[in-house]
Amino acid sequence: MRIDPHTHSARSDGTDSPAELMAQAARAGLDVVGLTDHDTMAGWDEAASAVSATGVALLRGTEISCAANGITLHLLSYLHRGDDPALGEAFARTRTSRDTRAQRMVERLSEDYPITWEDVVTQSSGAHTIGRPHIADALVAAGSFPERNAVFAGPLATGSPYYVVHWALDPVEACRLVRAAGGVPVAAHPRASSRQRRLVPDEVFAEMAEAGLAALEMNHRDHGSEQREQVRLLARNLGLGLSGASDYHGAGKPNRLGENLMPPELLERIVDEGALDLITA
């Protein structure tokens, strides 16, 4: 069984609609795909409606923006109840903070680059969450950079003078909220040192494990062999499962569907513990 549990649609910072994502998953030979847009569940219904036509099962999820003492970490929540008020409130607060942060970053960037807020909104058409990828796309469209990754390595990097911090949940509290909503939390790319200089320490993952963390995403293109071994040892020490995924964003990133996969036994555990069902044809 080929399971790619971490992907994004145009409802956040991907480029495919949820239905297009499902069709791409079928072409990639996937049996199950997880739709995990940032801090939103807006794409779930459209993706679910494409299950019967594509034959690809849908694992519903969300990628939650978190920060531990100022250090960014993303948490994947699978099969949580979509109407949970506490989790929904956290998502809404994060989206509002992201929008405000994006506007402030555009204000700073506009002093040196040909970019306006209207340009960013145009690039984020259909998205439920506006973020740095849409700013990057606007800069690419303006001819300032050749592609997204170049923008993230430059003016959108966390150490850049254009960068603005946004509000995010504490990851331990996020694990508690996910479990209270009937979801199963998995830490996304926890040792992706190429993305950021500071990484969440092992002690925080120990607290997350006590709060219900189920697994760590080990096999990810932002983890080299050294980082994968670090994740494997951390998971062993904390009694956590191991996952893998593409983190596909369509044309927005080079990540390809199915390039890393989740073990079937972890999917079985998530389905067993989650409040929702896997949607199958």
XYZ file of N, CA, C and O in Angstrom, residues 2-153:
608
model
N 0.635 2.150 -0.939
C 1.423 3.378 -1.071
C 0.634 4.545 -0.461
O -0.410 4.940 -0.989
N 1.169 5.082 0.641
C 0.475 6.113 1.428
C 1.352 7.350 1.507
O 2.449 7.308 2.075
N 0.887 8.452 0.937
C 1.591 9.736 1.065
C 0.698 10.636 1.918
O -0.288 11.197 1.428
N 1.023 10.810 3.204
C 0.088 11.431 4.142
C 0.233 12.933 4.358
O -0.453 13.495 5.201
N 1.106 13.600 3.617
C 1.380 15.014 3.893
C 1.486 15.754 2.560
O 2.529 15.742 1.902
N 0.374 16.388 2.157
C 0.332 17.140 0.900
C -0.486 18.410 1.102
O -1.234 18.539 2.078
N -0.350 19.317 0.146
C -1.042 20.609 0.236
C -1.754 20.941 -1.069
O -1.256 20.638 -2.158
N -2.905 21.581 -0.931
C -3.669 22.033 -2.088
C -3.660 23.557 -2.143
O -3.065 24.223 -1.294
N -4.355 24.099 -3.118
C -4.444 25.552 -3.259
C -5.282 26.194 -2.167
O -5.370 27.428 -2.104
N -5.861 25.389 -1.280
C -6.582 25.967 -0.137
C -5.603 26.529 0.889
O -5.992 27.289 1.760
N -4.316 26.139 0.786
C -3.279 26.825 1.574
C -2.198 27.275 0.608
O -2.405 28.238 -0.138
N -1.065 26.587 0.551
C 0.025 27.081 -0.284
C 0.441 26.121 -1.386
O 1.538 26.237 -1.942
N -0.435 25.167 -1.739
C -0.198 24.339 -2.913
C -0.724 25.022 -4.159
O -1.312 26.110 -4.086
N -0.544 24.383 -5.303
C -1.032 24.968 -6.553
C -2.167 24.173 -7.193
O -2.829 24.669 -8.108
N -2.397 22.933 -6.740
C -3.502 22.122 -7.257
C -4.749 22.327 -6.405
O -4.650 22.448 -5.180
N -5.905 22.338 -7.042
C -7.139 22.302 -6.261
C -7.198 20.958 -5.548
O -6.491 20.013 -5.930
N -8.035 20.824 -4.519
C -8.126 19.517 -3.857
C -8.486 18.382 -4.813
O -7.921 17.279 -4.709
N -9.386 18.648 -5.749
C -9.757 17.611 -6.723
C -8.585 17.285 -7.640
O -8.340 16.120 -7.976
N -7.855 18.305 -8.069
C -6.683 18.079 -8.906
C -5.617 17.294 -8.151
O -4.930 16.442 -8.723
N -5.465 17.581 -6.873
C -4.512 16.841 -6.042
C -4.866 15.361 -6.022
O -3.983 14.495 -6.159
N -6.138 15.039 -5.870
C -6.569 13.649 -5.858
C -6.255 12.968 -7.193
O -5.815 11.812 -7.225
N -6.477 13.685 -8.289
C -6.180 13.128 -9.609
C -4.679 12.908 -9.780
O -4.243 11.888 -10.335
N -3.874 13.842 -9.274
C -2.426 13.685 -9.339
C -1.979 12.488 -8.500
O -1.052 11.762 -8.869
N -2.629 12.296 -7.350
C -2.292 11.158 -6.493
C -2.564 9.835 -7.210
O -1.787 8.885 -7.103
N -3.662 9.783 -7.966
C -3.972 8.578 -8.741
C -2.911 8.334 -9.802
O -2.447 7.203 -10.005
N -2.493 9.405 -10.495
C -1.468 9.263 -11.533
C -0.125 8.838 -10.944
O 0.679 8.197 -11.618
N 0.117 9.208 -9.673
C 1.365 8.829 -9.011
C 1.307 7.404 -8.440
O 2.289 6.948 -7.844
N 0.182 6.730 -8.602
C 0.056 5.357 -8.125
C -0.142 5.227 -6.634
O 0.181 4.185 -6.049
N -0.702 6.267 -6.009
C -0.938 6.214 -4.572
C -2.246 5.490 -4.261
O -3.221 5.599 -5.009
N -2.272 4.794 -3.144
C -3.505 4.177 -2.651
C -4.222 5.103 -1.684
O -5.448 5.095 -1.598
N -3.434 5.891 -0.917
C -3.980 6.811 0.087
C -3.188 8.109 0.018
O -1.961 8.091 -0.107
N -3.902 9.234 0.105
C -3.223 10.526 0.178
C -3.795 11.310 1.350
O -4.998 11.273 1.610
N -2.920 11.983 2.081
C -3.358 12.830 3.183
C -3.355 14.283 2.742
O -2.325 14.793 2.296
N -4.488 14.946 2.852
C -4.582 16.380 2.550
C -4.399 17.132 3.864
O -5.239 17.044 4.767
N -3.296 17.869 3.971
C -2.929 18.506 5.247
C -2.600 19.981 5.023
O -1.470 20.424 5.270
N -3.562 20.740 4.541
C -3.339 22.164 4.314
C -3.067 22.874 5.635
O -3.484 22.432 6.710
N -2.381 24.013 5.539
C -1.967 24.741 6.736
C -3.149 25.386 7.468
O -3.836 26.253 6.907
N -3.404 24.926 8.692
C -4.355 25.567 9.608
C -5.747 25.718 9.014
O -6.469 26.669 9.332
N -6.134 24.788 8.163
C -7.479 24.845 7.581
C -7.937 23.455 7.150
O -7.110 22.588 6.830
N -9.241 23.271 7.131
C -9.861 22.045 6.630
C -10.706 22.345 5.397
O -11.539 21.545 4.984
N -10.466 23.511 4.782
C -11.320 24.012 3.703
C -11.332 23.111 2.473
O -12.279 23.150 1.693
N -10.304 22.292 2.288
C -10.256 21.443 1.102
C -10.806 20.046 1.285
O -10.894 19.277 0.312
N -11.196 19.698 2.493
C -11.626 18.328 2.765
C -12.791 17.876 1.886
O -12.746 16.788 1.307
N -13.851 18.674 1.807
C -15.060 18.233 1.093
C -14.791 18.016 -0.388
O -15.251 17.019 -0.980
N -14.064 18.947 -1.011
C -13.776 18.791 -2.443
C -12.919 17.562 -2.692
O -13.150 16.821 -3.654
N -11.931 17.338 -1.844
C -11.089 16.152 -2.012
C -11.905 14.880 -1.820
O -11.743 13.905 -2.572
N -12.790 14.891 -0.825
C -13.619 13.709 -0.560
C -14.519 13.387 -1.750
O -14.754 12.210 -2.062
N -14.995 14.414 -2.429
C -15.886 14.189 -3.577
C -15.154 13.562 -4.756
O -15.790 13.044 -5.679
N -13.807 13.603 -4.738
C -13.029 13.043 -5.842
C -12.537 11.631 -5.556
O -11.886 11.022 -6.407
N -12.843 11.102 -4.390
C -12.342 9.774 -4.019
C -12.871 8.693 -4.953
O -12.113 7.854 -5.452
N -14.182 8.694 -5.214
C -14.769 7.631 -6.031
C -14.243 7.666 -7.463
O -14.009 6.618 -8.078
N -14.024 8.863 -8.002
C -13.557 8.983 -9.382
C -12.100 8.583 -9.535
O -11.696 8.033 -10.571
N -11.284 8.864 -8.504
C -9.848 8.593 -8.604
C -9.449 7.233 -8.048
O -8.408 6.696 -8.409
N -10.268 6.693 -7.135
C -9.921 5.432 -6.495
C -8.868 5.570 -5.416
O -8.387 4.567 -4.878
N -8.489 6.817 -5.080
C -7.501 7.077 -4.034
C -8.223 7.393 -2.730
O -9.103 8.267 -2.705
N -7.894 6.700 -1.669
C -8.511 6.966 -0.367
C -7.967 8.275 0.199
O -6.815 8.639 -0.034
N -8.812 8.978 0.965
C -8.438 10.276 1.528
C -8.264 10.193 3.033
O -9.171 9.791 3.767
N -7.076 10.600 3.476
C -6.773 10.748 4.896
C -6.878 12.233 5.210
O -6.039 13.026 4.776
N -7.914 12.623 5.951
C -8.132 14.040 6.236
C -7.215 14.516 7.357
O -7.089 13.846 8.379
N -6.597 15.667 7.134
C -5.688 16.203 8.132
C -5.486 17.693 7.981
O -6.066 18.344 7.116
N -4.651 18.229 8.848
C -4.285 19.648 8.837
C -2.847 19.759 9.338
O -2.449 19.020 10.242
N -2.075 20.661 8.754
C -0.744 20.958 9.266
C -0.839 22.211 10.130
O -1.190 23.287 9.633
N -0.551 22.051 11.412
C -0.751 23.118 12.395
C 0.551 23.867 12.633
O 1.591 23.271 12.909
N 0.489 25.183 12.549
C 1.655 26.025 12.823
C 1.869 26.095 14.330
O 0.981 26.495 15.075
N 3.068 25.707 14.779
C 3.405 25.735 16.203
C 4.745 26.442 16.408
O 5.517 26.629 15.468
N 5.000 26.832 17.651
C 6.290 27.418 18.004
C 6.574 27.124 19.470
O 5.712 27.315 20.329
N 7.778 26.635 19.743
C 8.227 26.357 21.111
C 9.344 27.322 21.458
O 10.438 27.235 20.906
N 9.030 28.278 22.331
C 10.008 29.304 22.710
C 10.600 29.997 21.480
O 11.807 30.218 21.388
N 9.720 30.295 20.541
C 10.142 31.010 19.342
C 10.696 30.144 18.236
O 11.053 30.658 17.167
N 10.764 28.836 18.437
C 11.295 27.922 17.419
C 10.127 27.263 16.692
O 9.273 26.626 17.302
N 10.090 27.403 15.388
C 8.987 26.889 14.579
C 8.977 25.368 14.530
O 10.015 24.719 14.412
N 7.772 24.806 14.612
C 7.560 23.374 14.421
C 6.166 23.202 13.842
O 5.236 23.900 14.247
N 6.022 22.291 12.894
C 4.716 22.010 12.322
C 4.221 20.651 12.821
O 4.998 19.691 12.909
N 2.943 20.608 13.139
C 2.330 19.387 13.658
C 1.214 18.954 12.725
O 0.304 19.729 12.430
N 1.275 17.714 12.263
C 0.227 17.151 11.421
C -0.835 16.533 12.322
O -0.519 15.737 13.202
N -2.086 16.926 12.101
C -3.205 16.356 12.857
C -4.064 15.553 11.894
O -4.525 16.077 10.881
N -4.277 14.276 12.206
C -5.042 13.403 11.328
C -6.373 12.986 11.965
O -6.433 12.643 13.149
N -7.419 13.031 11.154
C -8.742 12.487 11.491
C -9.357 13.113 12.738
O -10.095 12.462 13.477
N -9.080 14.389 12.975
C -9.744 15.100 14.060
C -11.131 15.551 13.608
O -11.407 15.688 12.406
N -11.994 15.808 14.565
C -13.341 16.280 14.250
C -13.260 17.698 13.670
O -12.658 18.594 14.270
N -13.885 17.894 12.518
C -13.819 19.181 11.851
C -14.571 20.280 12.552
O -14.327 21.470 12.288
N -15.485 19.916 13.456
C -16.298 20.928 14.140
C -15.837 21.163 15.578
O -16.570 21.778 16.367
N -14.642 20.715 15.929
C -14.164 20.926 17.293
C -13.927 22.413 17.531
O -13.133 23.039 16.803
N -14.579 23.026 18.518
C -14.478 24.483 18.690
C -13.096 24.977 19.092
O -12.632 26.001 18.590
N -12.414 24.270 19.986
C -11.107 24.742 20.452
C -10.068 24.702 19.340
O -9.299 25.650 19.142
N -10.046 23.607 18.577
C -9.093 23.491 17.481
C -9.440 24.489 16.378
O -8.555 25.129 15.803
N -10.736 24.635 16.101
C -11.165 25.597 15.086
C -10.780 27.023 15.446
O -10.372 27.811 14.578
N -10.888 27.362 16.722
C -10.509 28.702 17.174
C -9.009 28.928 17.005
O -8.576 30.013 16.596
N -8.212 27.909 17.302
C -6.763 28.027 17.134
C -6.400 28.213 15.662
O -5.545 29.036 15.317
N -7.067 27.460 14.781
C -6.811 27.611 13.349
C -7.144 29.027 12.887
O -6.388 29.649 12.137
N -8.301 29.522 13.318
C -8.729 30.860 12.900
C -7.754 31.926 13.386
O -7.422 32.869 12.646
N -7.291 31.789 14.630
C -6.348 32.769 15.159
C -5.038 32.746 14.369
O -4.467 33.803 14.070
N -4.584 31.555 14.010
C -3.347 31.443 13.241
C -3.510 32.054 11.856
O -2.615 32.764 11.378
N -4.636 31.774 11.197
C -4.847 32.330 9.854
C -4.879 33.856 9.895
O -4.301 34.527 9.028
N -5.543 34.419 10.901
C -5.596 35.876 11.030
C -4.206 36.442 11.248
O -3.815 37.450 10.637
N -3.425 35.774 12.111
C -2.066 36.231 12.374
C -1.199 36.114 11.133
O -0.368 36.988 10.841
N -1.388 35.041 10.360
C -0.623 34.874 9.118
C -0.933 36.007 8.135
O -0.028 36.551 7.488
N -2.213 36.344 8.000
C -2.598 37.419 7.073
C -1.970 38.744 7.486
O -1.416 39.473 6.655
N -2.056 39.068 8.776
C -1.482 40.320 9.272
C 0.021 40.330 9.070
O 0.610 41.330 8.638
N 0.661 39.209 9.373
C 2.109 39.087 9.203
C 2.490 39.233 7.738
O 3.477 39.907 7.404
N 1.728 38.612 6.836
C 2.036 38.699 5.412
C 1.950 40.143 4.926
O 2.799 40.597 4.146
N 0.937 40.869 5.395
C 0.800 42.268 4.989
C 1.997 43.100 5.467
O 2.509 43.950 4.724
N 2.449 42.844 6.684
C 3.603 43.588 7.210
C 4.873 43.254 6.429
O 5.705 44.137 6.165
N 5.020 42.000 6.033
C 6.191 41.615 5.255
C 6.166 42.271 3.875
O 7.203 42.720 3.371
N 4.982 42.332 3.280
C 4.859 42.968 1.969
C 5.192 44.456 2.069
O 5.835 45.031 1.176
N 4.761 45.086 3.163
C 5.095 46.498 3.365
C 6.609 46.693 3.393
O 7.141 47.631 2.785
N 7.318 45.816 4.083
C 8.775 45.916 4.161
C 9.414 45.626 2.796
O 10.325 46.340 2.351
N 8.926 44.579 2.136
C 9.489 44.190 0.847
C 9.271 45.250 -0.228
O 10.111 45.438 -1.113
N 8.114 45.927 -0.159
C 7.766 46.898 -1.201
C 8.741 48.068 -1.265
O 8.789 48.785 -2.276
N 9.525 48.253 -0.209
C 10.528 49.320 -0.224
C 11.696 48.986 -1.139
O 12.403 49.876 -1.607
N 11.884 47.676 -1.414
C 13.032 47.246 -2.224
C 12.658 46.405 -3.444
O 13.510 46.193 -4.317
N 11.428 45.901 -3.477
C 11.006 45.041 -4.577
C 9.668 45.522 -5.152
O 8.860 46.120 -4.433
N 9.400 45.243 -6.432
C 8.132 45.651 -7.055
C 6.986 44.722 -6.663
O 6.577 43.834 -7.420
N 6.452 44.897 -5.448
C 5.402 44.015 -4.947
C 4.379 44.823 -4.169
O 4.726 45.773 -3.454
N 3.100 44.461 -4.310
C 2.009 45.081 -3.558
C 1.180 43.979 -2.919
O 1.275 42.803 -3.299
N 0.346 44.349 -1.958
C -0.539 43.374 -1.327
C -1.509 42.783 -2.347
O -1.831 41.596 -2.300
N -1.950 43.586 -3.299
C -2.847 43.104 -4.347
C -2.182 42.001 -5.175
O -2.840 41.038 -5.591
N -0.872 42.133 -5.406
C -0.148 41.090 -6.135
C -0.191 39.769 -5.375
O -0.371 38.701 -5.972
N -0.030 39.844 -4.063
C -0.034 38.630 -3.237
C -1.421 38.001 -3.218
O -1.573 36.781 -3.343
N -2.447 38.815 -3.075
C -3.826 38.302 -3.079
C -4.125 37.597 -4.397
O -4.767 36.543 -4.434
N -3.642 38.155 -5.505
C -3.832 37.529 -6.812
C -3.199 36.140 -6.847
O -3.796 35.180 -7.361
N -2.010 36.010 -6.284
C -1.311 34.725 -6.259
C -1.975 33.723 -5.329
O -1.799 32.511 -5.490
N -2.731 34.195 -4.347
C -3.339 33.300 -3.351
C -4.787 32.980 -3.678
O -5.526 32.522 -2.808
N -5.201 33.205 -4.902
C -6.591 32.978 -5.297
C -7.061 31.580 -4.899
O -6.433 30.580 -5.241
N -8.159 31.508 -4.146
C -8.709 30.232 -3.703
C -8.137 29.719 -2.399
O -8.639 28.743 -1.845
N -7.088 30.358 -1.883
C -6.467 29.890 -0.650
C -7.245 30.368 0.565
O -7.786 31.471 0.575
N -7.302 29.520 1.594
C -7.947 29.874 2.847
C -6.948 30.515 3.802
O -7.341 31.135 4.781
N -5.666 30.337 3.502
C -4.592 30.877 4.322
C -3.572 31.551 3.415
O -3.069 30.932 2.474
N -3.268 32.820 3.659
C -2.250 33.533 2.883
C -0.940 33.497 3.661
O -0.901 33.803 4.851
N 0.130 33.112 2.990
C 1.403 32.989 3.683
C 2.582 33.357 2.812
O 2.432 33.882 1.699
N 3.759 33.034 3.297
C 4.989 33.372 2.587
C 5.059 32.791 1.171
O 5.596 33.451 0.271
N 4.542 31.572 0.920
C 4.615 31.062 -0.452
C 3.919 31.971 -1.467
O 4.368 32.078 -2.614
N 2.824 32.617 -1.055
C 2.120 33.504 -1.981
C 2.922 34.786 -2.228
O 2.904 35.338 -3.330
N 3.624 35.251 -1.181
C 4.524 36.395 -1.370
C 5.634 36.001 -2.338
O 6.000 36.759 -3.246
N 6.161 34.792 -2.156
C 7.216 34.306 -3.043
C 6.725 34.248 -4.482
O 7.424 34.672 -5.417
N 5.517 33.733 -4.675
C 4.967 33.645 -6.027
C 4.802 35.022 -6.655
O 5.012 35.197 -7.869
N 4.422 36.012 -5.846
C 4.274 37.376 -6.363
C 5.622 37.940 -6.800
O 5.730 38.630 -7.820
N 6.672 37.646 -6.038
C 8.012 38.116 -6.391
C 8.531 37.410 -7.640
O 9.221 38.014 -8.470
N 8.188 36.140 -7.785
C 8.564 35.407 -8.996
C 7.823 35.981 -10.199
O 8.407 36.208 -11.275
N 6.528 36.244 -10.030
C 5.728 36.809 -11.122
C 6.235 38.182 -11.541
O 6.145 38.559 -12.714
N 6.803 38.915 -10.572
C 7.339 40.245 -10.877
C 8.706 40.184 -11.545
O 9.246 41.218 -11.968
N 9.277 38.973 -11.627
C 10.574 38.816 -12.256
C 11.754 39.053 -11.343
O 12.900 39.100 -11.793
N 11.505 39.170 -10.036
C 12.593 39.439 -9.098
C 13.399 38.191 -8.756
O 14.565 38.293 -8.359
N 12.762 37.014 -8.877
C 13.427 35.752 -8.567
C 12.965 34.688 -9.556
O 11.852 34.788 -10.095
N 13.791 33.652 -9.788
C 13.414 32.627 -10.769
C 12.363 31.635 -10.282
O 11.566 31.131 -11.074
N 12.341 31.344 -8.976
C 11.371 30.382 -8.441
C 11.274 30.531 -6.925
O 12.044 31.260 -6.310
N 10.287 29.845 -6.328
C 9.975 29.994 -4.906
C 11.175 29.786 -3.997
O 11.411 30.551 -3.062
N 11.914 28.698 -4.211
C 12.999 28.373 -3.293
C 14.029 29.484 -3.204
O 14.620 29.717 -2.137
N 14.248 30.182 -4.311
C 15.209 31.281 -4.304
C 14.729 32.423 -3.414
O 15.524 33.083 -2.740
N 13.426 32.642 -3.382
C 12.868 33.694 -2.529
C 12.990 33.297 -1.066
O 13.344 34.113 -0.210
N 12.719 32.028 -0.765
C 12.806 31.566 0.621
C 14.245 31.557 1.120
O 14.492 31.710 2.319
N 15.192 31.385 0.206
C 16.595 31.430 0.600
C 17.085 32.859 0.766
O 18.129 33.097 1.373
